[in-house]
Amino acid sequence: MEKRLKEKWQSLSKITTNELLKDNIEKSPNTDQLYEILDLNAEQLTYYIEEAIIENPFIEIDYALETRVSTIKNAIYQNIENEVERNSPGMAQSLIMFLFEQIMMYRHTPIRDVMVRLVDYLDEKGYLPYRYQELATKLNEDDILVLDAMTLFKQLEPAGVGAYDLQECLMLQTEQDSHAPNIAYLLLEEYFDLVSKQDVEGIHQVSGLPNEEIEASLNYFHSLRPLPAAVFDKADKVNLIPDVSVRYNQDDIELRYNRQYYPRIIFNQKYYDEMALQNDTQLFEYITTHRQNFQVLAYNLRVREQLVLAAVKALVLAQKDYLTEIKNEKRPYLIKDLARDLDIPEALAHLVVTNKNLEMKFGIIPLTDLINVTHHQGRGGLNTVNIKEIMANIIENSPQELSDNEIVSQLAAQKIIMSEQLVADYRKALE
């Protein structure tokens, strides 16, 4: 037991290569299951496994989570021992802050100003459930201007944000993903009702497309996110479970996948062998099926671990100067960059970083906090750090406490368009 729990650190050079990783994903006997478990944190994965094996008498679970999570230190989003500087990149991101950072990359035009204002109309899913004419009326802006702004808005990350409904959300993700099957977008556009019902034969009859390609697309759709806003959900807990830990030894970086916080499944081979000795065909089919189910689950859990480690490797390499304190700012790095570096679909990259956390010497942070554009200077010469400084100066130089709306007005006077909600989020980050 002690040997199994011994810390195992891997040099970045030993982490699974992209070619092997991609091959292992494609060889998964049950990709639907793989996509499901990728989206889960350690605690959720325990519940999932319990449900998956409830009728399998040959699998036992080592409940590592129950005995070891209590040892985790309180989550620290930044080093709170010292006062946090106003330009500290360590704060946790919200969806609207992340969108604003991307919008600021555009040249300052009326279209960019409208894009910022659109953020206020997102629903809790990350959708914009309005036609452009409706939003034009609400914003008191020209129809075509709003249409142009919405078109650009829907190209932002996370993919699918700003969609009118679920259908468009999936279409946007498919359109932006170079790994999507050739017919995937067409199926969503023309046969969405049948896609929703997983009706392979029905789609084949009306489209004439091969069943094999239809099935491949339906499997692909399972990897897409119906709720783009969920990518930046923050766990409302004092403790975060660190999926991976990172440490630096001189010039080398090492990662450790924290298996001690994950449930471990064990196959009872002795019991299986006893059942296999019975001269009973039906019993043999029964136990063989359960052994195969175990093998599939075990395989997918290994691939999940490989994906998480590979994603952390890419993120750590991208943010090496920040994590080693050579620089006090993160490098611009988006989900599409992670998907490119791992050579996997963007939807899969979203699943890998969601609900996963990284432990460093200054604390535990969600992986999504390393997905950012915060310090990238936009075409207008500003980035969000500059804007935070401007906002802080406005607050500090005011003889009285300002409302969010008053700060919005003062920023607008400097040609910086922000919504009240966005100002409120940044004020909270400045506290």
Tab-separated table of C-alpha atoms in Angstrom:
chain	number	residue	atom	x	y	z
A	1	MET	CA	0.000	0.000	0.000
A	2	GLU	CA	2.753	2.441	0.985
A	3	LYS	CA	4.637	1.706	-2.219
A	4	ARG	CA	1.514	2.349	-4.317
A	5	LEU	CA	0.867	5.681	-2.588
A	6	LYS	CA	4.454	6.855	-2.903
A	7	GLU	CA	4.706	10.128	-4.767
A	8	LYS	CA	5.537	9.636	-8.432
A	9	TRP	CA	6.894	12.668	-10.220
A	10	GLN	CA	7.397	12.703	-13.965
A	11	SER	CA	9.631	15.003	-15.929
A	12	LEU	CA	7.741	16.880	-18.650
A	13	SER	CA	9.781	15.012	-21.237
A	14	LYS	CA	8.229	11.738	-20.048
A	15	ILE	CA	4.601	12.825	-20.304
A	16	THR	CA	2.582	10.996	-22.980
A	17	THR	CA	3.354	12.240	-26.501
A	18	ASN	CA	0.545	13.762	-28.541
A	19	GLU	CA	0.686	10.973	-31.121
A	20	LEU	CA	0.278	8.248	-28.509
A	21	LEU	CA	-2.380	10.235	-26.705
A	22	LYS	CA	-4.448	10.707	-29.855
A	23	ASP	CA	-4.100	7.014	-30.671
A	24	ASN	CA	-5.278	6.003	-27.194
A	25	ILE	CA	-8.333	8.252	-27.461
A	26	GLU	CA	-9.290	6.766	-30.824
A	27	LYS	CA	-8.875	3.231	-29.465
A	28	SER	CA	-11.225	3.789	-26.536
A	29	PRO	CA	-13.854	1.001	-26.541
A	30	ASN	CA	-16.459	3.481	-25.242
A	31	THR	CA	-15.823	7.103	-26.181
A	32	ASP	CA	-19.130	8.232	-24.647
A	33	GLN	CA	-17.925	7.017	-21.275
A	34	LEU	CA	-14.543	8.685	-21.802
A	35	TYR	CA	-16.197	12.039	-22.503
A	36	GLU	CA	-18.386	11.650	-19.425
A	37	ILE	CA	-15.573	10.974	-16.988
A	38	LEU	CA	-13.336	13.670	-18.481
A	39	ASP	CA	-15.784	16.329	-17.343
A	40	LEU	CA	-15.818	15.169	-13.712
A	41	ASN	CA	-13.724	16.139	-10.715
A	42	ALA	CA	-12.418	13.535	-8.269
A	43	GLU	CA	-15.500	13.570	-6.038
A	44	GLN	CA	-17.915	13.373	-8.976
A	45	LEU	CA	-15.853	10.569	-10.480
A	46	THR	CA	-16.314	8.513	-7.314
A	47	TYR	CA	-20.097	8.779	-7.619
A	48	TYR	CA	-19.913	7.956	-11.325
A	49	ILE	CA	-17.886	4.808	-10.720
A	50	GLU	CA	-20.256	3.695	-7.982
A	51	GLU	CA	-23.149	3.936	-10.427
A	52	ALA	CA	-21.215	2.274	-13.246
A	53	ILE	CA	-20.242	-0.797	-11.214
A	54	ILE	CA	-23.307	-1.165	-8.999
A	55	GLU	CA	-24.320	-4.412	-10.750
A	56	ASN	CA	-20.802	-5.716	-11.268
A	57	PRO	CA	-19.893	-8.170	-8.478
A	58	PHE	CA	-16.247	-8.384	-9.568
A	59	ILE	CA	-15.221	-4.761	-9.010
A	60	GLU	CA	-14.219	-3.206	-5.718
A	61	ILE	CA	-13.434	0.467	-5.046
A	62	ASP	CA	-10.618	1.857	-2.958
A	63	TYR	CA	-12.202	5.029	-1.590
A	64	ALA	CA	-9.053	7.111	-1.561
A	65	LEU	CA	-11.063	10.309	-1.626
A	66	GLU	CA	-12.718	9.786	1.749
A	67	THR	CA	-9.491	9.254	3.646
A	68	ARG	CA	-7.191	11.741	1.957
A	69	VAL	CA	-9.098	14.835	0.855
A	70	SER	CA	-9.181	16.062	4.442
A	71	THR	CA	-5.412	16.512	4.264
A	72	ILE	CA	-5.607	19.058	1.457
A	73	LYS	CA	-4.702	22.585	2.429
A	74	ASN	CA	-7.187	25.369	1.911
A	75	ALA	CA	-7.365	26.503	-1.692
A	76	ILE	CA	-5.324	29.601	-2.370
A	77	TYR	CA	-5.974	31.539	-5.557
A	78	GLN	CA	-3.076	33.854	-4.891
A	79	ASN	CA	-0.449	34.360	-2.218
A	80	ILE	CA	-2.561	36.020	0.451
A	81	GLU	CA	0.303	36.338	2.917
A	82	ASN	CA	1.279	39.523	1.131
A	83	GLU	CA	-0.988	42.242	-0.161
A	84	VAL	CA	-2.060	41.453	-3.710
A	85	GLU	CA	-0.986	44.008	-6.277
A	86	ARG	CA	-3.729	45.468	-8.403
A	87	ASN	CA	-2.208	44.005	-11.568
A	88	SER	CA	-1.882	40.539	-10.083
A	89	PRO	CA	-2.968	37.927	-12.616
A	90	GLY	CA	-3.727	35.441	-9.843
A	91	MET	CA	-7.427	36.228	-9.488
A	92	ALA	CA	-9.965	33.669	-10.615
A	93	GLN	CA	-11.653	34.570	-13.873
A	94	SER	CA	-15.345	34.911	-14.491
A	95	LEU	CA	-16.898	34.271	-17.878
A	96	ILE	CA	-17.698	37.918	-18.536
A	97	MET	CA	-14.172	39.002	-17.585
A	98	PHE	CA	-12.725	36.398	-19.946
A	99	LEU	CA	-15.005	37.575	-22.760
A	100	PHE	CA	-14.137	41.211	-22.113
A	101	GLU	CA	-10.426	40.431	-22.307
A	102	GLN	CA	-10.935	38.903	-25.741
A	103	ILE	CA	-13.137	41.737	-26.969
A	104	MET	CA	-10.435	44.223	-26.021
A	105	MET	CA	-8.196	42.579	-28.609
A	106	TYR	CA	-10.259	44.267	-31.321
A	107	ARG	CA	-9.606	47.774	-32.545
A	108	HIS	CA	-11.793	50.352	-30.807
A	109	THR	CA	-14.847	50.735	-33.024
A	110	PRO	CA	-18.613	50.992	-32.450
A	111	ILE	CA	-18.774	47.239	-33.131
A	112	ARG	CA	-16.404	46.542	-30.233
A	113	ASP	CA	-18.468	48.761	-27.929
A	114	VAL	CA	-21.618	46.833	-28.826
A	115	MET	CA	-19.810	43.522	-28.231
A	116	VAL	CA	-19.054	44.620	-24.665
A	117	ARG	CA	-22.681	45.563	-24.103
A	118	LEU	CA	-23.851	42.178	-25.385
A	119	VAL	CA	-22.264	40.511	-22.360
A	120	ASP	CA	-25.093	41.872	-20.180
A	121	TYR	CA	-27.644	39.923	-22.199
A	122	LEU	CA	-26.059	36.490	-21.807
A	123	ASP	CA	-28.201	34.042	-19.860
A	124	GLU	CA	-26.896	31.622	-17.228
A	125	LYS	CA	-26.028	29.092	-19.949
A	126	GLY	CA	-23.862	31.540	-21.890
A	127	TYR	CA	-26.481	31.964	-24.642
A	128	LEU	CA	-27.752	35.175	-26.252
A	129	PRO	CA	-31.407	34.142	-26.640
A	130	TYR	CA	-32.380	37.123	-28.821
A	131	ARG	CA	-32.579	37.892	-32.520
A	132	TYR	CA	-30.349	40.726	-33.639
A	133	GLN	CA	-33.358	42.978	-34.232
A	134	GLU	CA	-34.467	42.498	-30.606
A	135	LEU	CA	-31.036	43.375	-29.286
A	136	ALA	CA	-30.800	46.371	-31.599
A	137	THR	CA	-33.997	47.696	-30.026
A	138	LYS	CA	-32.766	47.009	-26.482
A	139	LEU	CA	-29.400	48.665	-27.174
A	140	ASN	CA	-30.886	51.476	-29.292
A	141	GLU	CA	-28.375	50.703	-32.016
A	142	ASP	CA	-28.514	50.096	-35.762
A	143	ASP	CA	-29.633	46.572	-36.762
A	144	ILE	CA	-26.614	45.879	-38.983
A	145	LEU	CA	-24.172	47.157	-36.363
A	146	VAL	CA	-25.624	44.761	-33.789
A	147	LEU	CA	-25.641	41.892	-36.291
A	148	ASP	CA	-21.936	42.475	-37.010
A	149	ALA	CA	-21.178	42.631	-33.287
A	150	MET	CA	-23.084	39.388	-32.631
A	151	THR	CA	-21.246	37.643	-35.465
A	152	LEU	CA	-17.866	38.525	-33.968
A	153	PHE	CA	-19.077	37.787	-30.435
A	154	LYS	CA	-19.932	34.230	-31.426
A	155	GLN	CA	-16.327	33.638	-32.467
A	156	LEU	CA	-15.073	34.210	-28.918
A	157	GLU	CA	-14.071	31.490	-26.479
A	158	PRO	CA	-15.443	29.390	-24.968
A	159	ALA	CA	-16.763	28.056	-28.263
A	160	GLY	CA	-20.549	28.202	-28.377
A	161	VAL	CA	-20.866	31.343	-26.273
A	162	GLY	CA	-23.439	33.816	-27.573
A	163	ALA	CA	-25.484	31.141	-29.326
A	164	TYR	CA	-29.232	31.652	-29.682
A	165	ASP	CA	-30.053	28.127	-28.507
A	166	LEU	CA	-28.602	24.646	-28.071
A	167	GLN	CA	-28.619	23.947	-31.800
A	168	GLU	CA	-26.556	27.018	-32.631
A	169	CYS	CA	-24.296	26.362	-29.624
A	170	LEU	CA	-23.338	22.956	-31.013
A	171	MET	CA	-23.051	24.357	-34.546
A	172	LEU	CA	-20.631	27.064	-33.396
A	173	GLN	CA	-18.431	24.521	-31.630
A	174	THR	CA	-18.457	22.246	-34.655
A	175	GLU	CA	-17.727	25.079	-37.067
A	176	GLN	CA	-14.697	26.193	-35.056
A	177	ASP	CA	-13.276	22.700	-34.582
A	178	SER	CA	-10.951	21.456	-37.324
A	179	HIS	CA	-11.306	17.909	-35.921
A	180	ALA	CA	-15.072	17.782	-36.414
A	181	PRO	CA	-16.373	15.043	-38.764
A	182	ASN	CA	-17.055	16.312	-42.280
A	183	ILE	CA	-20.831	15.964	-42.067
A	184	ALA	CA	-21.259	17.044	-38.426
A	185	TYR	CA	-22.232	20.664	-39.148
A	186	LEU	CA	-24.690	19.617	-41.861
A	187	LEU	CA	-26.427	17.194	-39.508
A	188	LEU	CA	-26.882	19.873	-36.863
A	189	GLU	CA	-28.115	22.404	-39.392
A	190	GLU	CA	-30.527	20.211	-41.341
A	191	TYR	CA	-31.523	17.313	-39.095
A	192	PHE	CA	-31.239	18.603	-35.533
A	193	ASP	CA	-34.455	16.949	-34.317
A	194	LEU	CA	-33.252	13.566	-35.518
A	195	VAL	CA	-29.796	14.212	-34.076
A	196	SER	CA	-31.411	14.955	-30.711
A	197	LYS	CA	-33.147	11.587	-30.860
A	198	GLN	CA	-29.920	9.809	-31.882
A	199	ASP	CA	-31.921	8.421	-34.816
A	200	VAL	CA	-29.213	7.058	-37.104
A	201	GLU	CA	-31.625	5.262	-39.427
A	202	GLY	CA	-33.942	8.265	-39.651
A	203	ILE	CA	-31.073	10.556	-40.632
A	204	HIS	CA	-29.872	8.003	-43.167
A	205	GLN	CA	-33.301	7.764	-44.791
A	206	VAL	CA	-33.756	11.520	-45.253
A	207	SER	CA	-30.139	12.387	-46.057
A	208	GLY	CA	-28.767	9.344	-47.835
A	209	LEU	CA	-25.558	9.698	-45.812
A	210	PRO	CA	-23.676	6.542	-44.747
A	211	ASN	CA	-24.650	5.155	-41.336
A	212	GLU	CA	-20.996	4.920	-40.320
A	213	GLU	CA	-20.425	8.650	-40.853
A	214	ILE	CA	-23.663	9.508	-39.081
A	215	GLU	CA	-22.696	7.413	-36.070
A	216	ALA	CA	-19.242	9.025	-35.969
A	217	SER	CA	-20.846	12.469	-35.891
A	218	LEU	CA	-23.312	11.498	-33.167
A	219	ASN	CA	-20.408	10.224	-31.070
A	220	TYR	CA	-18.578	13.492	-31.697
A	221	PHE	CA	-21.568	15.538	-30.503
A	222	HIS	CA	-21.285	13.870	-27.097
A	223	SER	CA	-17.985	15.695	-26.593
A	224	LEU	CA	-19.515	19.147	-27.160
A	225	ARG	CA	-20.574	21.420	-24.319
A	226	PRO	CA	-24.273	22.372	-24.155
A	227	LEU	CA	-23.490	25.062	-21.541
A	228	PRO	CA	-20.531	27.224	-22.594
A	229	ALA	CA	-20.766	29.275	-19.392
A	230	ALA	CA	-20.017	26.177	-17.299
A	231	VAL	CA	-16.349	26.281	-18.311
A	232	PHE	CA	-15.766	29.123	-15.857
A	233	ASP	CA	-17.937	27.867	-13.023
A	234	LYS	CA	-16.019	28.044	-9.792
A	235	ALA	CA	-16.423	25.404	-7.125
A	236	ASP	CA	-18.019	27.036	-4.103
A	237	LYS	CA	-15.783	25.212	-1.654
A	238	VAL	CA	-12.979	26.094	0.679
A	239	ASN	CA	-10.977	23.072	-0.452
A	240	LEU	CA	-10.103	22.263	-4.030
A	241	ILE	CA	-8.793	18.824	-4.887
A	242	PRO	CA	-5.458	19.142	-6.757
A	243	ASP	CA	-5.524	16.774	-9.715
A	244	VAL	CA	-1.901	17.483	-10.571
A	245	SER	CA	1.002	18.984	-8.629
A	246	VAL	CA	3.974	20.762	-10.185
A	247	ARG	CA	7.462	21.374	-8.827
A	248	TYR	CA	10.694	22.766	-10.207
A	249	ASN	CA	14.159	21.242	-9.770
A	250	GLN	CA	16.714	23.667	-11.149
A	251	ASP	CA	15.918	23.752	-14.875
A	252	ASP	CA	13.601	20.754	-14.819
A	253	ILE	CA	9.844	20.772	-14.302
A	254	GLU	CA	8.116	17.720	-12.859
A	255	LEU	CA	4.440	16.846	-12.630
A	256	ARG	CA	2.634	14.422	-10.369
A	257	TYR	CA	-0.841	13.082	-11.035
A	258	ASN	CA	-2.399	12.856	-7.578
A	259	ARG	CA	-3.861	9.379	-7.716
A	260	GLN	CA	-4.267	9.396	-3.943
A	261	TYR	CA	-7.301	11.670	-4.331
A	262	TYR	CA	-8.983	9.438	-6.897
A	263	PRO	CA	-10.974	6.247	-6.419
A	264	ARG	CA	-9.186	3.089	-7.538
A	265	ILE	CA	-11.069	0.181	-9.090
A	266	ILE	CA	-9.901	-3.364	-8.357
A	267	PHE	CA	-10.967	-6.475	-10.222
A	268	ASN	CA	-11.616	-9.524	-8.027
A	269	GLN	CA	-9.796	-12.035	-10.183
A	270	LYS	CA	-10.083	-14.820	-7.610
A	271	TYR	CA	-13.878	-14.612	-7.558
A	272	TYR	CA	-13.949	-14.438	-11.365
A	273	ASP	CA	-11.777	-17.557	-11.671
A	274	GLU	CA	-14.081	-19.441	-9.305
A	275	MET	CA	-17.111	-18.544	-11.439
A	276	ALA	CA	-15.272	-19.421	-14.660
A	277	LEU	CA	-14.755	-22.982	-13.427
A	278	GLN	CA	-18.497	-23.592	-13.417
A	279	ASN	CA	-19.706	-25.513	-16.445
A	280	ASP	CA	-22.409	-22.977	-17.292
A	281	THR	CA	-22.542	-21.159	-20.649
A	282	GLN	CA	-24.880	-18.401	-19.472
A	283	LEU	CA	-22.800	-17.807	-16.356
A	284	PHE	CA	-19.645	-17.593	-18.460
A	285	GLU	CA	-21.244	-14.984	-20.744
A	286	TYR	CA	-22.364	-13.053	-17.660
A	287	ILE	CA	-18.939	-12.929	-16.014
A	288	THR	CA	-17.178	-12.243	-19.337
A	289	THR	CA	-19.404	-9.206	-19.930
A	290	HIS	CA	-18.612	-7.836	-16.466
A	291	ARG	CA	-14.883	-8.352	-16.980
A	292	GLN	CA	-15.105	-6.465	-20.289
A	293	ASN	CA	-16.981	-3.618	-18.573
A	294	PHE	CA	-14.186	-3.391	-16.022
A	295	GLN	CA	-11.536	-3.353	-18.744
A	296	VAL	CA	-13.322	-0.576	-20.633
A	297	LEU	CA	-13.693	1.564	-17.512
A	298	ALA	CA	-10.078	0.950	-16.477
A	299	TYR	CA	-8.873	1.864	-19.979
A	300	ASN	CA	-10.855	5.112	-20.027
A	301	LEU	CA	-9.601	6.071	-16.571
A	302	ARG	CA	-6.018	5.636	-17.805
A	303	VAL	CA	-6.704	7.769	-20.888
A	304	ARG	CA	-8.335	10.396	-18.667
A	305	GLU	CA	-5.166	10.533	-16.576
A	306	GLN	CA	-3.000	10.809	-19.706
A	307	LEU	CA	-5.151	13.638	-21.064
A	308	VAL	CA	-5.096	15.609	-17.827
A	309	LEU	CA	-1.318	15.242	-17.522
A	310	ALA	CA	-0.786	16.208	-21.164
A	311	ALA	CA	-3.022	19.267	-20.763
A	312	VAL	CA	-1.204	20.367	-17.620
A	313	LYS	CA	2.115	19.850	-19.408
A	314	ALA	CA	1.005	22.182	-22.216
A	315	LEU	CA	-0.332	24.765	-19.766
A	316	VAL	CA	2.788	24.660	-17.594
A	317	LEU	CA	5.067	25.066	-20.605
A	318	ALA	CA	2.944	27.974	-21.838
A	319	GLN	CA	2.980	29.663	-18.425
A	320	LYS	CA	6.461	28.568	-17.302
A	321	ASP	CA	7.802	32.093	-16.748
A	322	TYR	CA	4.760	33.004	-14.655
A	323	LEU	CA	4.794	29.821	-12.571
A	324	THR	CA	8.544	30.119	-11.906
A	325	GLU	CA	8.097	33.801	-11.006
A	326	ILE	CA	10.392	34.994	-13.784
A	327	LYS	CA	7.459	37.148	-14.880
A	328	ASN	CA	4.476	38.356	-12.883
A	329	GLU	CA	2.056	37.873	-15.741
A	330	LYS	CA	0.663	34.973	-17.708
A	331	ARG	CA	1.157	34.422	-21.390
A	332	PRO	CA	-1.960	34.690	-23.570
A	333	TYR	CA	-3.139	31.108	-24.060
A	334	LEU	CA	-6.604	29.973	-25.140
A	335	ILE	CA	-8.484	26.685	-25.370
A	336	LYS	CA	-7.829	26.621	-29.100
A	337	ASP	CA	-4.090	26.856	-28.359
A	338	LEU	CA	-4.340	23.919	-25.965
A	339	ALA	CA	-6.316	21.894	-28.525
A	340	ARG	CA	-3.691	22.683	-31.155
A	341	ASP	CA	-0.795	21.700	-28.899
A	342	LEU	CA	-2.452	18.405	-27.933
A	343	ASP	CA	-3.833	17.833	-31.448
A	344	ILE	CA	-7.305	17.107	-30.077
A	345	PRO	CA	-10.734	18.676	-30.730
A	346	GLU	CA	-11.421	21.934	-28.903
A	347	ALA	CA	-14.476	20.351	-27.276
A	348	LEU	CA	-12.247	17.669	-25.789
A	349	ALA	CA	-9.784	20.288	-24.561
A	350	HIS	CA	-12.669	22.028	-22.755
A	351	LEU	CA	-13.586	18.788	-21.010
A	352	VAL	CA	-10.012	18.163	-19.903
A	353	VAL	CA	-9.497	21.515	-18.149
A	354	THR	CA	-12.976	21.852	-16.641
A	355	ASN	CA	-13.230	20.890	-12.945
A	356	LYS	CA	-9.489	20.196	-12.730
A	357	ASN	CA	-7.022	21.930	-10.417
A	358	LEU	CA	-3.266	22.439	-10.269
A	359	GLU	CA	-1.199	22.595	-7.073
A	360	MET	CA	1.842	24.856	-7.018
A	361	LYS	CA	3.968	26.166	-4.193
A	362	PHE	CA	1.719	29.206	-3.735
A	363	GLY	CA	-1.520	27.261	-3.669
A	364	ILE	CA	-4.147	25.475	-5.731
A	365	ILE	CA	-5.782	27.046	-8.775
A	366	PRO	CA	-8.292	25.816	-11.383
A	367	LEU	CA	-6.667	24.948	-14.714
A	368	THR	CA	-8.999	27.426	-16.383
A	369	ASP	CA	-7.135	30.231	-14.588
A	370	LEU	CA	-4.182	29.487	-16.877
A	371	ILE	CA	-6.427	29.969	-19.924
A	372	ASN	CA	-6.360	33.709	-20.475
A	373	VAL	CA	-5.642	36.709	-22.653
A	374	THR	CA	-5.270	39.130	-19.750
A	375	HIS	CA	-1.908	40.642	-20.587
A	376	HIS	CA	-2.157	40.633	-24.367
A	377	GLN	CA	-2.241	44.216	-25.550
A	378	GLY	CA	-5.119	44.980	-27.877
A	379	ARG	CA	-5.000	47.040	-31.042
A	380	GLY	CA	-6.106	50.077	-29.068
A	381	GLY	CA	-2.949	49.925	-26.927
A	382	LEU	CA	-4.791	48.727	-23.804
A	383	ASN	CA	-5.062	45.436	-22.043
A	384	THR	CA	-7.182	44.497	-19.069
A	385	VAL	CA	-4.344	45.147	-16.631
A	386	ASN	CA	-4.193	48.744	-17.884
A	387	ILE	CA	-7.946	49.012	-17.505
A	388	LYS	CA	-7.849	47.676	-13.949
A	389	GLU	CA	-5.258	50.318	-13.122
A	390	ILE	CA	-7.417	53.041	-14.673
A	391	MET	CA	-10.416	51.814	-12.702
A	392	ALA	CA	-8.402	51.690	-9.477
A	393	ASN	CA	-7.228	55.279	-10.036
A	394	ILE	CA	-10.799	56.428	-10.622
A	395	ILE	CA	-11.878	54.847	-7.338
A	396	GLU	CA	-8.882	56.124	-5.349
A	397	ASN	CA	-9.086	59.688	-6.659
A	398	SER	CA	-12.790	60.092	-6.003
A	399	PRO	CA	-13.633	62.079	-2.828
A	400	GLN	CA	-16.665	59.866	-2.315
A	401	GLU	CA	-17.597	56.260	-2.961
A	402	LEU	CA	-18.634	55.724	-6.555
A	403	SER	CA	-21.405	53.454	-7.763
A	404	ASP	CA	-20.738	50.947	-10.525
A	405	ASN	CA	-22.778	53.097	-12.894
A	406	GLU	CA	-20.685	56.173	-12.111
A	407	ILE	CA	-17.500	54.239	-12.835
A	408	VAL	CA	-19.038	53.055	-16.118
A	409	SER	CA	-19.601	56.711	-17.072
A	410	GLN	CA	-16.067	57.774	-16.192
A	411	LEU	CA	-14.588	54.880	-18.151
A	412	ALA	CA	-16.802	55.740	-21.111
A	413	ALA	CA	-15.358	59.265	-21.032
A	414	GLN	CA	-11.988	57.617	-21.667
A	415	LYS	CA	-13.525	55.562	-24.506
A	416	ILE	CA	-13.529	52.389	-22.445
A	417	ILE	CA	-16.951	50.765	-22.643
A	418	MET	CA	-17.842	48.422	-19.787
A	419	SER	CA	-21.087	47.175	-18.316
A	420	GLU	CA	-22.075	47.599	-14.684
A	421	GLN	CA	-21.750	43.858	-14.085
A	422	LEU	CA	-18.271	43.859	-15.565
A	423	VAL	CA	-17.261	46.831	-13.424
A	424	ALA	CA	-18.643	45.038	-10.371
A	425	ASP	CA	-16.548	41.956	-11.157
A	426	TYR	CA	-13.378	43.995	-11.583
A	427	ARG	CA	-14.043	45.986	-8.417
A	428	LYS	CA	-14.357	42.722	-6.538
A	429	ALA	CA	-11.047	41.588	-8.018
A	430	LEU	CA	-9.402	44.832	-6.878
A	431	GLU	CA	-10.481	44.390	-3.257
